[in-house]
Tab-separated table of C-alpha atoms and ligand atoms in Angstrom:
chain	number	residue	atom	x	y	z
A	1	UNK	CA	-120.473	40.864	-3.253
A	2	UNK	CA	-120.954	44.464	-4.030
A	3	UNK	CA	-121.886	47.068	-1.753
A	4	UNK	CA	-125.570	46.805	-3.390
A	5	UNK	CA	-126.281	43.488	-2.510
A	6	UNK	CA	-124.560	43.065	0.601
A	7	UNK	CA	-126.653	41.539	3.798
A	8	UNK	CA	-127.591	44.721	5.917
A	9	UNK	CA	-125.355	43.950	9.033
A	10	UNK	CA	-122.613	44.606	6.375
A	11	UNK	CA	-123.945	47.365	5.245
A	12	UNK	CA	-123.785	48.698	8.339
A	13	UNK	CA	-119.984	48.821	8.799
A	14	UNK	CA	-119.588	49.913	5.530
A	15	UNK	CA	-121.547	53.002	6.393
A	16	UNK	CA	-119.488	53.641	9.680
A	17	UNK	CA	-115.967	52.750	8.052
A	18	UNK	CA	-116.534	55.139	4.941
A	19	UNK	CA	-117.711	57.871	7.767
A	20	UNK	CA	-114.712	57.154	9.684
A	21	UNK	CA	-112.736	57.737	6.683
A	22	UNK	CA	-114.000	61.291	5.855
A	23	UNK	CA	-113.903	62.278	9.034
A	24	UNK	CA	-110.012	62.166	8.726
A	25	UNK	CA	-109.854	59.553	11.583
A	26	UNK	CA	-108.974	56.261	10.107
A	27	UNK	CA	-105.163	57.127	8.221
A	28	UNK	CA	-103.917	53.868	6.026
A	29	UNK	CA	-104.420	50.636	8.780
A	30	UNK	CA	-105.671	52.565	11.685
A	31	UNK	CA	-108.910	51.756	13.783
A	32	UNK	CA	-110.975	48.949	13.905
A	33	UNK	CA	-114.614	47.818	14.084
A	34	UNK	CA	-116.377	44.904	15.577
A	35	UNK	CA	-120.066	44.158	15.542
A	36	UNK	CA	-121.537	41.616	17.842
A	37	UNK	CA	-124.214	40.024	15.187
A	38	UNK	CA	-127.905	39.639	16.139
A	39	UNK	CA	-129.030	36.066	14.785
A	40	UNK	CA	-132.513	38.410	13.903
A	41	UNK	CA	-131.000	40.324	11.361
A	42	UNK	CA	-128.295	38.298	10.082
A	43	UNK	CA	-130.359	35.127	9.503
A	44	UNK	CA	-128.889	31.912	10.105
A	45	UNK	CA	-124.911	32.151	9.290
A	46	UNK	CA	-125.182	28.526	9.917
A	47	UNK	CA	-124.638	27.557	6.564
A	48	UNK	CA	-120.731	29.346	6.587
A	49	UNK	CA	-118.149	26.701	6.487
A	50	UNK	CA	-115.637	27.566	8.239
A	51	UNK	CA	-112.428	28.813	6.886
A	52	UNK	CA	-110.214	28.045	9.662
A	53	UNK	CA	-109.203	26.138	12.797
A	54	UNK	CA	-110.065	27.160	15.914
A	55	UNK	CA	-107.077	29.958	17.241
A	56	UNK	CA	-107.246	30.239	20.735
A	57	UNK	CA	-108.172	33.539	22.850
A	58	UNK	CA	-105.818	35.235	25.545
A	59	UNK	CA	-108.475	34.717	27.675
A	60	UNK	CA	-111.317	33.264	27.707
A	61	UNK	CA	-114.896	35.021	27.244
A	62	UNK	CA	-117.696	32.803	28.401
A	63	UNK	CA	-119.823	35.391	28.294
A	64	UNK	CA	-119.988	35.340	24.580
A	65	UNK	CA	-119.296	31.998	23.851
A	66	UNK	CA	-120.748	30.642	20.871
A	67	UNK	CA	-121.585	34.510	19.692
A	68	UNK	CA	-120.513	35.534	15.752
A	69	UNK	CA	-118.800	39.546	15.367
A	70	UNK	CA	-118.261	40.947	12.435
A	71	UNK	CA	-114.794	42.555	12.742
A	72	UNK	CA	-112.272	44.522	10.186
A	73	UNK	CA	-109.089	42.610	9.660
A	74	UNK	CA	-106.066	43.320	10.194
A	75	UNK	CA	-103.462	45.580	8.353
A	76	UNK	CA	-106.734	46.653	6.219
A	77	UNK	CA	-108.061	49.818	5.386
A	78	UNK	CA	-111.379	51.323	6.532
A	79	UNK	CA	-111.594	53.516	3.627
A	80	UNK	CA	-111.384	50.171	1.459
A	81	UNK	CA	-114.497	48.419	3.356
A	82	UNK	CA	-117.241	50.084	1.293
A	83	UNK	CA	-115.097	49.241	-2.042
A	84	UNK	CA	-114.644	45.848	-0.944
A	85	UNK	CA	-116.339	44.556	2.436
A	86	UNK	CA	-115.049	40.666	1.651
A	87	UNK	CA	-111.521	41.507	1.669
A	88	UNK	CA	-111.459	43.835	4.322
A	89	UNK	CA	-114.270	42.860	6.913
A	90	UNK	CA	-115.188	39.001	7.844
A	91	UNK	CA	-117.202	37.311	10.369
A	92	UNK	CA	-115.792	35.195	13.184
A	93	UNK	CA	-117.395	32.538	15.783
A	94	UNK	CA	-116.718	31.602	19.262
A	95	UNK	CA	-116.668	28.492	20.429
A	96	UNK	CA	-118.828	26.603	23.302
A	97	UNK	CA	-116.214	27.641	25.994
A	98	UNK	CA	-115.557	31.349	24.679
A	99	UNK	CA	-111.638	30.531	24.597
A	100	UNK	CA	-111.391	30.136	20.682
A	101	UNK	CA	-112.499	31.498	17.636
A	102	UNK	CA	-112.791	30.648	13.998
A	103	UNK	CA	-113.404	32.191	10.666
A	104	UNK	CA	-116.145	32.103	8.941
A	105	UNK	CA	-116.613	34.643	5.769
A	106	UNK	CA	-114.861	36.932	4.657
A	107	UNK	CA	-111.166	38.365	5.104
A	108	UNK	CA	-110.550	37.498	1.206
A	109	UNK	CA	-108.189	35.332	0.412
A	110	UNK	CA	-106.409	35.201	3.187
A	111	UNK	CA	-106.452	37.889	6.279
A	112	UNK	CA	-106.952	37.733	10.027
A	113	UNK	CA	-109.234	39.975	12.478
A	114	UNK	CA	-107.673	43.022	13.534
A	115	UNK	CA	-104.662	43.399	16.015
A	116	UNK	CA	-107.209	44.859	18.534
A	117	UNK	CA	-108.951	41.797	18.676
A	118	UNK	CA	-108.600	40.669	22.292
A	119	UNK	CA	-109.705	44.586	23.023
A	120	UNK	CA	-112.696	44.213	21.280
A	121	UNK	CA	-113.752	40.646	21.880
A	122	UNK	CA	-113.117	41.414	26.006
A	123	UNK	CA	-115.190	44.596	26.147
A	124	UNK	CA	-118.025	42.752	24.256
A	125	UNK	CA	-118.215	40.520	27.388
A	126	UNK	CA	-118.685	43.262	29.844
A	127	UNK	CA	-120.984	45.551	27.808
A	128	UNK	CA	-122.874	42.530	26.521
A	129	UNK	CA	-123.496	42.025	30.325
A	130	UNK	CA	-123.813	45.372	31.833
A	131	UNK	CA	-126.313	46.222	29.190
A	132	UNK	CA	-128.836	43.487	29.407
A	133	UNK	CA	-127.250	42.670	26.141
A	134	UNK	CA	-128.608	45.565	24.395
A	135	UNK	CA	-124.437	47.019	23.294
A	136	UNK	CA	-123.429	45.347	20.369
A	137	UNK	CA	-120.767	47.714	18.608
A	138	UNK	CA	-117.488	48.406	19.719
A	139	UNK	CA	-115.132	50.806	17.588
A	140	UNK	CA	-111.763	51.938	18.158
A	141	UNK	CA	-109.967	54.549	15.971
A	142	UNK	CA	-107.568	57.817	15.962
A	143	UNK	CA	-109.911	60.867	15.972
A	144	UNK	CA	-106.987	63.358	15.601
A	145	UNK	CA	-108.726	66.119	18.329
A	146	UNK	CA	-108.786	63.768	21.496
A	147	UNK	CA	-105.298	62.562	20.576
A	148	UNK	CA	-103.855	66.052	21.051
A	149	UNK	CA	-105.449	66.857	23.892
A	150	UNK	CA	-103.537	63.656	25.257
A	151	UNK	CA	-100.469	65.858	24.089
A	152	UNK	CA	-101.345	68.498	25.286
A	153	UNK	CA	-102.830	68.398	28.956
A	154	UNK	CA	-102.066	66.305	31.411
A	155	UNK	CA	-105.417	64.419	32.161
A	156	UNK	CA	-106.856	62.148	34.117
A	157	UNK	CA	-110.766	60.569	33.810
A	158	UNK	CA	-112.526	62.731	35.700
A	159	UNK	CA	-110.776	65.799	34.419
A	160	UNK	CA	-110.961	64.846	30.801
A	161	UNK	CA	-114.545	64.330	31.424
A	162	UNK	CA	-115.077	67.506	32.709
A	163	UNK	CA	-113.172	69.386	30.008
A	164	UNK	CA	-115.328	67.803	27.415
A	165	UNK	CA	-118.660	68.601	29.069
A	166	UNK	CA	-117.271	72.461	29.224
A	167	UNK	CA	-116.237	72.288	25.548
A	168	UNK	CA	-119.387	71.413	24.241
A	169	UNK	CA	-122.919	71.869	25.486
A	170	UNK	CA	-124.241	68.319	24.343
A	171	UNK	CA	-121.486	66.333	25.893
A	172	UNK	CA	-122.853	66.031	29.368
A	173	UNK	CA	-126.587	64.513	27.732
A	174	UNK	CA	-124.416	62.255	24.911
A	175	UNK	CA	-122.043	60.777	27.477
A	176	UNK	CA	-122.552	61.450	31.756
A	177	UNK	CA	-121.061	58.569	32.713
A	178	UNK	CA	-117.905	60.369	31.497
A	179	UNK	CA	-114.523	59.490	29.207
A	180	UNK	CA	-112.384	56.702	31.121
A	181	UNK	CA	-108.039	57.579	30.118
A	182	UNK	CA	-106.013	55.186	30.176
A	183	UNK	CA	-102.394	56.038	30.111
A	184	UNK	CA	-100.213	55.041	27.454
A	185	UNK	CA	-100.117	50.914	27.061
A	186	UNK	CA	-98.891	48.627	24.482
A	187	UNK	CA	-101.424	48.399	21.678
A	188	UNK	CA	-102.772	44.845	20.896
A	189	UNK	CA	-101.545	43.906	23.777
A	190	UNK	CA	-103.374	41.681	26.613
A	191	UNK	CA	-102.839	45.194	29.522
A	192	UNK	CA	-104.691	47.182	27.012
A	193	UNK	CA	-107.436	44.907	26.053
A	194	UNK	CA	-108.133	44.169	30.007
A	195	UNK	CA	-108.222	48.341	30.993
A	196	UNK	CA	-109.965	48.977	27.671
A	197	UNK	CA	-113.002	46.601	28.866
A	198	UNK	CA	-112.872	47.386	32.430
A	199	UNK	CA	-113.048	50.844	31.271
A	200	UNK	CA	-116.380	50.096	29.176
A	201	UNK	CA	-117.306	48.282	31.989
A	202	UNK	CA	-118.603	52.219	33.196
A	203	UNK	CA	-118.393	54.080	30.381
A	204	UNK	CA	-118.965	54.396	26.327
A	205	UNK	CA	-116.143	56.190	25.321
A	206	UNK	CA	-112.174	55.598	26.499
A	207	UNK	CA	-109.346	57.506	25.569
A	208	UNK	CA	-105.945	55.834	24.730
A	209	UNK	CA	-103.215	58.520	25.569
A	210	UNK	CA	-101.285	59.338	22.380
A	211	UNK	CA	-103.274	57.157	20.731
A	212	UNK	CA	-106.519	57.050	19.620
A	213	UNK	CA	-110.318	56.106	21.323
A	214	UNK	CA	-112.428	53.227	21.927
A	215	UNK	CA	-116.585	53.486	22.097
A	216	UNK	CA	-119.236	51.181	22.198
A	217	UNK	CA	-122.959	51.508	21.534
A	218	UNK	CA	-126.350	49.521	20.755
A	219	UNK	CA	-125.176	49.745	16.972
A	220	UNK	CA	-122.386	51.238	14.945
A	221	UNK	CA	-124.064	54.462	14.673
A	222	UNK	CA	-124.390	55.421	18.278
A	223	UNK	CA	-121.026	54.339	19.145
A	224	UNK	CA	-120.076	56.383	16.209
A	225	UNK	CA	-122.114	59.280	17.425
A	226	UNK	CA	-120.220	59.828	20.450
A	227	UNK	CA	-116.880	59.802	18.995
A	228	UNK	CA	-118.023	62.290	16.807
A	229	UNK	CA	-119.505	64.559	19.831
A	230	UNK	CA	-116.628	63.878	22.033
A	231	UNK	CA	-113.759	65.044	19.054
A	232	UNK	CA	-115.593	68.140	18.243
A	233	UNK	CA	-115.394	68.992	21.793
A	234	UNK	CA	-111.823	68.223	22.149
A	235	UNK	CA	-111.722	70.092	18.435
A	236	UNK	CA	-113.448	73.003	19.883
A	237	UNK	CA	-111.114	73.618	22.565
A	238	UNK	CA	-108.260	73.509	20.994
A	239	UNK	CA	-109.626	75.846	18.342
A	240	UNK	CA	-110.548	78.225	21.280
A	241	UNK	CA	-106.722	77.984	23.141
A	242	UNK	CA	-105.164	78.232	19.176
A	243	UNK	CA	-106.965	81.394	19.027
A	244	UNK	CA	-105.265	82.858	21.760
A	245	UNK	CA	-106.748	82.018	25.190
A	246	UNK	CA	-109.714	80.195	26.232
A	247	UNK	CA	-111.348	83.613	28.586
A	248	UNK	CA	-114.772	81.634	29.551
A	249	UNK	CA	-116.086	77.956	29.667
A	250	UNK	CA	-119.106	76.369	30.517
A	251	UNK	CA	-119.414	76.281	34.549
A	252	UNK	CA	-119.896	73.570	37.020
A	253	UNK	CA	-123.030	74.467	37.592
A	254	UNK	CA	-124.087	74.891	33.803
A	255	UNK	CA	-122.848	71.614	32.845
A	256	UNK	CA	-124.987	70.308	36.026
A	257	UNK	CA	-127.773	72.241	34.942
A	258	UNK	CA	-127.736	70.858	31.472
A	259	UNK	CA	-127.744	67.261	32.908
A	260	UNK	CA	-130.905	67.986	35.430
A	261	UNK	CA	-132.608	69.342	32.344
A	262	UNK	CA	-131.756	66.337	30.415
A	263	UNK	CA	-132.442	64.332	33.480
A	264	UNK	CA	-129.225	62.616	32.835
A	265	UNK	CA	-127.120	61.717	36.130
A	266	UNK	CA	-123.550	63.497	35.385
A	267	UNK	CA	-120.641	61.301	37.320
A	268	UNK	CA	-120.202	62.852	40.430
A	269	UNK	CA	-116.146	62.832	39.603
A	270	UNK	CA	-116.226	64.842	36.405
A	271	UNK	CA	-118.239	67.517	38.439
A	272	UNK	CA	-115.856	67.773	40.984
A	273	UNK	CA	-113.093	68.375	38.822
A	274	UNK	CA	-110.831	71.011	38.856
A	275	UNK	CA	-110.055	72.004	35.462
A	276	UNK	CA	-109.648	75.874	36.280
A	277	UNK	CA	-105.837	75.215	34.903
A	278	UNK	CA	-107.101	73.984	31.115
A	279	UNK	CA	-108.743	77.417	30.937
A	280	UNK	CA	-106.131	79.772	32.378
B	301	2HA	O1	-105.603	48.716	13.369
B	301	2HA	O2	-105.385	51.101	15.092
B	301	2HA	O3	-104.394	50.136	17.327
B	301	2HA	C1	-104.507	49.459	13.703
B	301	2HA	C2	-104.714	50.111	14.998
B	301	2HA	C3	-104.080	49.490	16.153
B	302	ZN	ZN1	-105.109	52.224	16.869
């Protein structure tokens, strides 16, 4: 398959990945994607044979049993996706119960989904859920801007929130439900793939400390969207303090303002914030 004639829902991630690659977010293995397929745009997968046995779940997700994801594998490269999307990209099924899945294309000739698999496939369940099953993407990667800002500032959700909205005008409208942080956890491991979807449970963007960021969105692109938004803030702010000192900010009441005119309902936690020491 060639990037030419591939299906459009793989077209899709090879759009995002190669993004994610420019943008100087996705070094060698890091990040993953996962794309919870629509049965109206893939067509029926039915005829896959599967290319493994059922490998059980941590947990299992009964609310998307029986769903197909496409999802990057693991130890691959993003940047390689567009080059070639068989090798580094397959699709997977649940079974009946949610507690297993299988393989069904893809992962040439012989990989496994990513190591943020559990993250992914739990978060699916509660956005598919909270959003009247209208969130299908779910990325995670290592935008370089909201990682040092982990380093940098001791934060917390609703004051991470709130520094964002400052930093950048559009945050509040792109994302008022506010940034979850989670503090560091193991990666791939069952802790961070339980905070990680309670955490998307609220919101559409979470920050790992010292590590990277996880989004979700009705496709690729929006979920893409807002990691782009919410790094450029982080970006902008640190461009302001490396230029010597940050003298003014976006108020409170600006950034509730903004979300009035936007009619967007900002999270009552981020605007209470005190982040009068981030700007000192
Ligand atoms: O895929 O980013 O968090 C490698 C990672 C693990
Ligand atoms: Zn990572």
């Amino acid at each position: 398959m060639t990037r030419e004639d591939a299906p459009v829902f793989v077209r899709e991630i090879i759009k995002t990945s190669g993004d994610m690659w420019m943008k100087g977010w996705a070094e060698a293995n890091g990040g993953n994607i996962s794309l919870r397929l629509r049965p109206e745009k893939t067509g029926d997968l039915s005829g896959f044979a599967p290319k493994t046995d059922w490998i059980p779940l941590e947990k299992a997700l009964p609310g998307v049993a029986g769903e197909k994801f496409l999802v990057s594998g693991t130890g691959k490269f993003l940047r390689n996706i567009p080059l070639f999307p068989e090798k580094n990209v397959g699709v997977i099924e649940l079974d009946a119960a949610g507690a297993a899945y299988r393989q069904l294309w893809g992962f040439e000739p012989d990989g496994r989904p990513t190591s943020e698999l559990e993250a992914h496939l739990r978060s699916h369940e509660v956005i598919k859920a909270a959003s009247g099953n209208v969130k299908h993407a779910v990325i995670h990667t290592h935008a370089p801007h909201l990682i040092a800002l982990t380093y940098a500032l001791a934060l917390d959700t609703p004051r991470l929130t709130k520094l964002l909205w400052q930093s950048h005008a559009e945050c509040v409208v792109g994302f008022p439900e506010g940034v979850e942080f989670i503090p560091w956890m193991m990666a791939g491991s069952p802790e961070i793939a339980a905070a990680t979807a309670d955490a998307l449970l609220r919101r559409n963007l979470a920050v790992w400390q010292f590590h990277g960021v996880f989004a979700t969105g009705r496709n690729l692109d929006a979920a893409f969207g807002l990691i782009d938004m919410a790094d450029k803030a982080a970006q902008i702010y640190l461009m302001a303090r490396a230029a010597g000192r940050v003298a003014c900010t976006l108020t409170t009441d600006q950034v509730a303002r903004i979300a009035a005119n936007f009619k967007v309902t900002a999270d009552p936690a981020g605007l209470a914030a005190d982040t009068a020491d981030y700007f000192a």
